PDB file of C-alpha atoms in Angstrom:
ATOM      1  CA  MET A   1       0.000   0.000   0.000  1.00  0.00           C
ATOM      2  CA  THR A   2       1.334   3.429  -0.966  1.00  0.00           C
ATOM      3  CA  ALA A   3       1.531   6.092   1.721  1.00  0.00           C
ATOM      4  CA  ALA A   4      -0.547   9.224   1.237  1.00  0.00           C
ATOM      5  CA  ALA A   5       1.357  12.213  -0.133  1.00  0.00           C
ATOM      6  CA  ASP A   6       0.796  15.851   0.722  1.00  0.00           C
ATOM      7  CA  ARG A   7       0.614  18.642  -1.850  1.00  0.00           C
ATOM      8  CA  ARG A   8       4.430  18.767  -2.079  1.00  0.00           C
ATOM      9  CA  GLY A   9       4.675  15.039  -2.741  1.00  0.00           C
ATOM     10  CA  VAL A  10       6.076  14.226   0.700  1.00  0.00           C
ATOM     11  CA  HIS A  11       4.672  11.017   2.097  1.00  0.00           C
ATOM     12  CA  VAL A  12       2.898  12.029   5.287  1.00  0.00           C
ATOM     13  CA  ASP A  13       3.353   8.573   6.792  1.00  0.00           C
ATOM     14  CA  ASP A  14       7.136   9.139   6.665  1.00  0.00           C
ATOM     15  CA  CYS A  15       6.656  11.171   9.801  1.00  0.00           C
ATOM     16  CA  ASP A  16       5.960   7.957  11.737  1.00  0.00           C
ATOM     17  CA  GLU A  17       8.728   5.907  10.165  1.00  0.00           C
ATOM     18  CA  ARG A  18      11.776   8.037  10.885  1.00  0.00           C
ATOM     19  CA  GLY A  19      13.256   5.987  13.685  1.00  0.00           C
ATOM     20  CA  ASP A  20      16.587   7.434  14.822  1.00  0.00           C
ATOM     21  CA  ALA A  21      17.684   8.608  11.364  1.00  0.00           C
ATOM     22  CA  LEU A  22      17.732  12.329  12.195  1.00  0.00           C
ATOM     23  CA  PRO A  23      20.649  13.649  14.269  1.00  0.00           C
ATOM     24  CA  VAL A  24      19.710  16.236  16.868  1.00  0.00           C
ATOM     25  CA  ASP A  25      23.146  17.879  16.533  1.00  0.00           C
ATOM     26  CA  ASP A  26      22.147  19.609  13.327  1.00  0.00           C
ATOM     27  CA  ARG A  27      18.861  21.116  14.509  1.00  0.00           C
ATOM     28  CA  ASP A  28      18.186  23.238  11.438  1.00  0.00           C
ATOM     29  CA  ASP A  29      18.439  20.309   9.025  1.00  0.00           C
ATOM     30  CA  TRP A  30      16.590  18.087  11.471  1.00  0.00           C
ATOM     31  CA  LEU A  31      13.790  20.630  11.836  1.00  0.00           C
ATOM     32  CA  THR A  32      13.514  21.046   8.060  1.00  0.00           C
ATOM     33  CA  GLU A  33      13.139  17.298   7.637  1.00  0.00           C
ATOM     34  CA  VAL A  34      10.623  16.991  10.462  1.00  0.00           C
ATOM     35  CA  PHE A  35       8.658  19.967   9.131  1.00  0.00           C
ATOM     36  CA  ARG A  36       8.522  18.499   5.623  1.00  0.00           C
ATOM     37  CA  ALA A  37       7.454  15.136   6.964  1.00  0.00           C
ATOM     38  CA  CYS A  38       4.990  16.195   9.685  1.00  0.00           C
ATOM     39  CA  ALA A  39       3.725  19.751   9.136  1.00  0.00           C
ATOM     40  CA  ASP A  40       0.711  18.734   7.060  1.00  0.00           C
ATOM     41  CA  ARG A  41      -0.420  16.208   9.661  1.00  0.00           C
ATOM     42  CA  VAL A  42      -0.014  18.701  12.501  1.00  0.00           C
ATOM     43  CA  LEU A  43      -1.855  21.348  10.483  1.00  0.00           C
ATOM     44  CA  ALA A  44      -4.680  18.913   9.714  1.00  0.00           C
ATOM     45  CA  TYR A  45      -4.920  18.120  13.434  1.00  0.00           C
ATOM     46  CA  LEU A  46      -5.156  21.824  14.252  1.00  0.00           C
ATOM     47  CA  LEU A  47      -7.654  22.580  11.477  1.00  0.00           C
ATOM     48  CA  HIS A  48     -10.035  20.063  13.022  1.00  0.00           C
ATOM     49  CA  ARG A  49      -9.955  22.122  16.210  1.00  0.00           C
ATOM     50  CA  THR A  50      -9.692  25.784  15.166  1.00  0.00           C
ATOM     51  CA  ASP A  51      -9.786  28.267  12.288  1.00  0.00           C
ATOM     52  CA  ARG A  52      -7.081  28.359   9.595  1.00  0.00           C
ATOM     53  CA  GLU A  53      -5.350  31.518  10.847  1.00  0.00           C
ATOM     54  CA  THR A  54      -5.023  30.248  14.400  1.00  0.00           C
ATOM     55  CA  ALA A  55      -3.950  26.832  13.121  1.00  0.00           C
ATOM     56  CA  GLN A  56      -1.150  28.426  11.072  1.00  0.00           C
ATOM     57  CA  ASP A  57       0.009  30.484  14.064  1.00  0.00           C
ATOM     58  CA  VAL A  58       0.017  27.471  16.388  1.00  0.00           C
ATOM     59  CA  LEU A  59       1.791  25.359  13.737  1.00  0.00           C
ATOM     60  CA  GLN A  60       4.617  27.888  13.685  1.00  0.00           C
ATOM     61  CA  GLU A  61       4.819  27.838  17.483  1.00  0.00           C
ATOM     62  CA  VAL A  62       4.946  24.031  17.450  1.00  0.00           C
ATOM     63  CA  PHE A  63       8.005  23.992  15.227  1.00  0.00           C
ATOM     64  CA  VAL A  64       9.699  26.835  17.080  1.00  0.00           C
ATOM     65  CA  THR A  65       9.216  24.788  20.244  1.00  0.00           C
ATOM     66  CA  ALA A  66      10.509  21.675  18.478  1.00  0.00           C
ATOM     67  CA  HIS A  67      13.635  23.547  17.404  1.00  0.00           C
ATOM     68  CA  ARG A  68      14.201  24.868  20.907  1.00  0.00           C
ATOM     69  CA  LYS A  69      13.626  21.467  22.513  1.00  0.00           C
ATOM     70  CA  ALA A  70      15.148  19.292  19.781  1.00  0.00           C
ATOM     71  CA  ALA A  71      16.986  17.103  22.281  1.00  0.00           C
ATOM     72  CA  GLU A  72      13.680  16.208  23.962  1.00  0.00           C
ATOM     73  CA  VAL A  73      11.760  15.358  20.782  1.00  0.00           C
ATOM     74  CA  PRO A  74      11.449  11.589  20.410  1.00  0.00           C
ATOM     75  CA  ASN A  75      11.625   9.660  17.179  1.00  0.00           C
ATOM     76  CA  PRO A  76       9.147   9.397  15.608  1.00  0.00           C
ATOM     77  CA  PRO A  77       8.239  12.999  16.461  1.00  0.00           C
ATOM     78  CA  ILE A  78       4.570  13.061  15.425  1.00  0.00           C
ATOM     79  CA  GLY A  79       3.145  12.229  18.859  1.00  0.00           C
ATOM     80  CA  TRP A  80       5.269  14.892  20.522  1.00  0.00           C
ATOM     81  CA  LEU A  81       4.344  17.438  17.838  1.00  0.00           C
ATOM     82  CA  LEU A  82       0.612  16.752  18.175  1.00  0.00           C
ATOM     83  CA  GLY A  83       0.818  16.922  21.982  1.00  0.00           C
ATOM     84  CA  THR A  84       2.669  20.227  21.734  1.00  0.00           C
ATOM     85  CA  ALA A  85       0.090  21.504  19.225  1.00  0.00           C
ATOM     86  CA  ARG A  86      -2.736  20.527  21.599  1.00  0.00           C
ATOM     87  CA  ARG A  87      -1.139  22.362  24.540  1.00  0.00           C
ATOM     88  CA  LEU A  88      -0.262  25.466  22.514  1.00  0.00           C
ATOM     89  CA  LEU A  89      -3.774  25.603  21.074  1.00  0.00           C
ATOM     90  CA  ALA A  90      -5.206  25.335  24.591  1.00  0.00           C
ATOM     91  CA  ASN A  91      -2.980  28.252  25.667  1.00  0.00           C
ATOM     92  CA  THR A  92      -4.131  30.279  22.652  1.00  0.00           C
ATOM     93  CA  ASN A  93      -7.774  29.524  23.399  1.00  0.00           C
ATOM     94  CA  ARG A  94      -7.342  30.547  27.056  1.00  0.00           C
ATOM     95  CA  SER A  95      -5.701  33.811  25.995  1.00  0.00           C
ATOM     96  CA  THR A  96      -8.496  34.520  23.530  1.00  0.00           C
ATOM     97  CA  ARG A  97     -11.141  33.758  26.144  1.00  0.00           C
ATOM     98  CA  ARG A  98      -9.465  36.053  28.699  1.00  0.00           C
ATOM     99  CA  ARG A  99      -9.162  38.848  26.144  1.00  0.00           C
ATOM    100  CA  ASN A 100     -12.837  38.473  25.199  1.00  0.00           C
ATOM    101  CA  GLU A 101     -13.909  38.461  28.860  1.00  0.00           C
ATOM    102  CA  LEU A 102     -11.882  41.621  29.485  1.00  0.00           C
ATOM    103  CA  THR A 103     -13.454  43.276  26.460  1.00  0.00           C
ATOM    104  CA  LEU A 104     -16.918  42.410  27.763  1.00  0.00           C
ATOM    105  CA  ARG A 105     -16.092  43.751  31.236  1.00  0.00           C
ATOM    106  CA  LEU A 106     -14.779  46.992  29.768  1.00  0.00           C
ATOM    107  CA  ALA A 107     -17.794  47.333  27.493  1.00  0.00           C
ATOM    108  CA  ALA A 108     -20.120  46.782  30.456  1.00  0.00           C
ATOM    109  CA  ARG A 109     -18.709  49.819  32.211  1.00  0.00           C
ATOM    110  CA  ARG A 110     -20.707  52.970  31.875  1.00  0.00           C
ATOM    111  CA  ALA A 111     -20.161  54.700  28.564  1.00  0.00           C
ATOM    112  CA  PRO A 112     -19.152  58.323  28.984  1.00  0.00           C
ATOM    113  CA  ASP A 113     -21.928  60.823  28.448  1.00  0.00           C
ATOM    114  CA  GLU A 114     -21.444  63.917  26.329  1.00  0.00           C
ATOM    115  CA  ASP A 115     -20.086  65.964  29.252  1.00  0.00           C
ATOM    116  CA  ASP A 116     -17.536  63.250  30.005  1.00  0.00           C
ATOM    117  CA  SER A 117     -16.550  63.032  26.352  1.00  0.00           C
ATOM    118  CA  ALA A 118     -15.795  66.739  26.226  1.00  0.00           C
ATOM    119  CA  ALA A 119     -13.734  66.518  29.414  1.00  0.00           C
ATOM    120  CA  VAL A 120     -11.851  63.470  28.112  1.00  0.00           C
ATOM    121  CA  ALA A 121     -11.091  65.296  24.874  1.00  0.00           C
ATOM    122  CA  ALA A 122      -9.886  68.341  26.837  1.00  0.00           C
ATOM    123  CA  VAL A 123      -7.620  66.174  29.000  1.00  0.00           C
ATOM    124  CA  GLU A 124      -6.217  64.467  25.899  1.00  0.00           C
ATOM    125  CA  ARG A 125      -5.486  67.854  24.320  1.00  0.00           C
ATOM    126  CA  GLY A 126      -3.957  69.113  27.563  1.00  0.00           C
ATOM    127  CA  LEU A 127      -1.739  66.038  27.890  1.00  0.00           C
ATOM    128  CA  ALA A 128      -0.616  66.399  24.282  1.00  0.00           C
ATOM    129  CA  GLN A 129       0.575  69.937  25.073  1.00  0.00           C
ATOM    130  CA  LEU A 130       2.665  68.823  28.061  1.00  0.00           C
ATOM    131  CA  SER A 131       6.276  67.708  27.937  1.00  0.00           C
ATOM    132  CA  ASP A 132       7.066  63.996  27.798  1.00  0.00           C
ATOM    133  CA  LYS A 133       8.269  64.123  31.412  1.00  0.00           C
ATOM    134  CA  ASP A 134       5.042  65.721  32.646  1.00  0.00           C
ATOM    135  CA  ARG A 135       2.924  63.196  30.723  1.00  0.00           C
ATOM    136  CA  GLU A 136       4.928  60.321  32.154  1.00  0.00           C
ATOM    137  CA  VAL A 137       4.573  61.544  35.736  1.00  0.00           C
ATOM    138  CA  LEU A 138       0.818  61.984  35.343  1.00  0.00           C
ATOM    139  CA  THR A 139       0.184  58.689  33.558  1.00  0.00           C
ATOM    140  CA  LEU A 140       2.229  56.606  35.995  1.00  0.00           C
ATOM    141  CA  SER A 141      -0.112  57.757  38.719  1.00  0.00           C
ATOM    142  CA  ALA A 142      -3.449  58.072  36.919  1.00  0.00           C
ATOM    143  CA  TRP A 143      -3.394  55.376  34.250  1.00  0.00           C
ATOM    144  CA  TYR A 144      -1.069  52.773  35.713  1.00  0.00           C
ATOM    145  CA  GLY A 145      -2.086  53.273  39.341  1.00  0.00           C
ATOM    146  CA  LEU A 146       1.457  53.400  40.715  1.00  0.00           C
ATOM    147  CA  SER A 147       1.998  54.661  44.222  1.00  0.00           C
ATOM    148  CA  GLY A 148       4.451  57.487  44.833  1.00  0.00           C
ATOM    149  CA  GLU A 149       7.124  54.980  45.851  1.00  0.00           C
ATOM    150  CA  GLU A 150       6.557  52.782  42.790  1.00  0.00           C
ATOM    151  CA  ALA A 151       6.524  55.736  40.398  1.00  0.00           C
ATOM    152  CA  ALA A 152       9.720  57.105  41.952  1.00  0.00           C
ATOM    153  CA  VAL A 153      11.439  53.777  41.294  1.00  0.00           C
ATOM    154  CA  ALA A 154      10.133  53.748  37.702  1.00  0.00           C
ATOM    155  CA  LEU A 155      11.448  57.284  37.158  1.00  0.00           C
ATOM    156  CA  ASP A 156      14.696  56.617  39.041  1.00  0.00           C
ATOM    157  CA  CYS A 157      14.205  59.517  41.442  1.00  0.00           C
ATOM    158  CA  THR A 158      13.345  60.018  45.094  1.00  0.00           C
ATOM    159  CA  VAL A 159       9.751  59.971  46.305  1.00  0.00           C
ATOM    160  CA  SER A 160      10.057  63.662  47.170  1.00  0.00           C
ATOM    161  CA  ALA A 161      11.275  64.518  43.677  1.00  0.00           C
ATOM    162  CA  TYR A 162       8.424  62.485  42.191  1.00  0.00           C
ATOM    163  CA  ASN A 163       5.855  64.269  44.359  1.00  0.00           C
ATOM    164  CA  VAL A 164       7.190  67.671  43.307  1.00  0.00           C
ATOM    165  CA  ARG A 165       7.172  66.668  39.636  1.00  0.00           C
ATOM    166  CA  LEU A 166       3.613  65.323  39.984  1.00  0.00           C
ATOM    167  CA  HIS A 167       2.435  68.509  41.708  1.00  0.00           C
ATOM    168  CA  ARG A 168       3.941  70.702  38.993  1.00  0.00           C
ATOM    169  CA  ALA A 169       2.637  68.507  36.160  1.00  0.00           C
ATOM    170  CA  ARG A 170      -0.869  68.575  37.643  1.00  0.00           C
ATOM    171  CA  HIS A 171      -0.781  72.357  37.778  1.00  0.00           C
ATOM    172  CA  ARG A 172       0.471  72.655  34.199  1.00  0.00           C
ATOM    173  CA  LEU A 173      -2.314  70.338  33.033  1.00  0.00           C
ATOM    174  CA  ALA A 174      -4.891  72.257  35.095  1.00  0.00           C
ATOM    175  CA  ASP A 175      -3.718  75.508  33.471  1.00  0.00           C
ATOM    176  CA  ARG A 176      -4.269  74.002  30.029  1.00  0.00           C
ATOM    177  CA  LEU A 177      -7.692  72.678  31.029  1.00  0.00           C
ATOM    178  CA  ARG A 178      -8.756  76.053  32.401  1.00  0.00           C
ATOM    179  CA  ALA A 179      -7.642  77.642  29.127  1.00  0.00           C
ATOM    180  CA  ASP A 180      -9.848  75.056  27.386  1.00  0.00           C
ATOM    181  CA  GLY A 181     -12.883  76.031  29.482  1.00  0.00           C
ATOM    182  CA  PHE A 182     -12.691  73.401  32.227  1.00  0.00           C
ATOM    183  CA  GLY A 183     -11.860  75.664  35.155  1.00  0.00           C
ATOM    184  CA  THR A 184     -13.869  73.725  37.742  1.00  0.00           C
ATOM    185  CA  LEU A 185     -11.601  70.674  37.767  1.00  0.00           C
ATOM    186  CA  ARG A 186      -9.331  70.477  40.762  1.00  0.00           C
ATOM    187  CA  THR A 187      -5.775  69.325  40.106  1.00  0.00           C
ATOM    188  CA  ALA A 188      -6.253  66.354  42.454  1.00  0.00           C
ATOM    189  CA  GLU A 189      -9.059  65.094  40.152  1.00  0.00           C
ATOM    190  CA  LEU A 190      -6.584  64.849  37.293  1.00  0.00           C
ATOM    191  CA  THR A 191      -4.743  61.928  38.854  1.00  0.00           C
ATOM    192  CA  HIS A 192      -5.123  59.802  41.907  1.00  0.00           C
ATOM    193  CA  ASP A 193      -2.472  58.965  44.452  1.00  0.00           C
TER     194      ASP A 193
END
């Protein structure tokens, strides 16, 4: 009985019949041979479980992992490759699920009303007018939620120096917001400590 051939003419059953013929010392040549012999079977396995784009991405990860762990890959490699594909696909699916759950949680938050939108736009314009250093000080506190101690470490300065920089940056942003018609905002509302 003749073994099935893939679109390149490589017999896909060769993947199971390799034995110990491939030396691990020459990983690039070894990986090329294993890829030619097994890639279509691994891709078919993945296509039964996910969409084509994800299957292609996971297939690449499988062979990157095989190259990195060449000494651990048994001969024949197909079982190891399929097991690696299964685990990598599970990791991809978990990541996708987490990203989707985060998107849903963020979407469930209250959408800004028109007043909020105008204030957000004013803050964005005000931040754009500040220096890079002022923007960094403000965003470390407001967007990333760093404490004064953590932000000082990130900026490689003392806590006192950070607090002074934050105070000055808040005032510069408040000046820009007042010039933009948002004079009622207090500087402490611009970031949290």
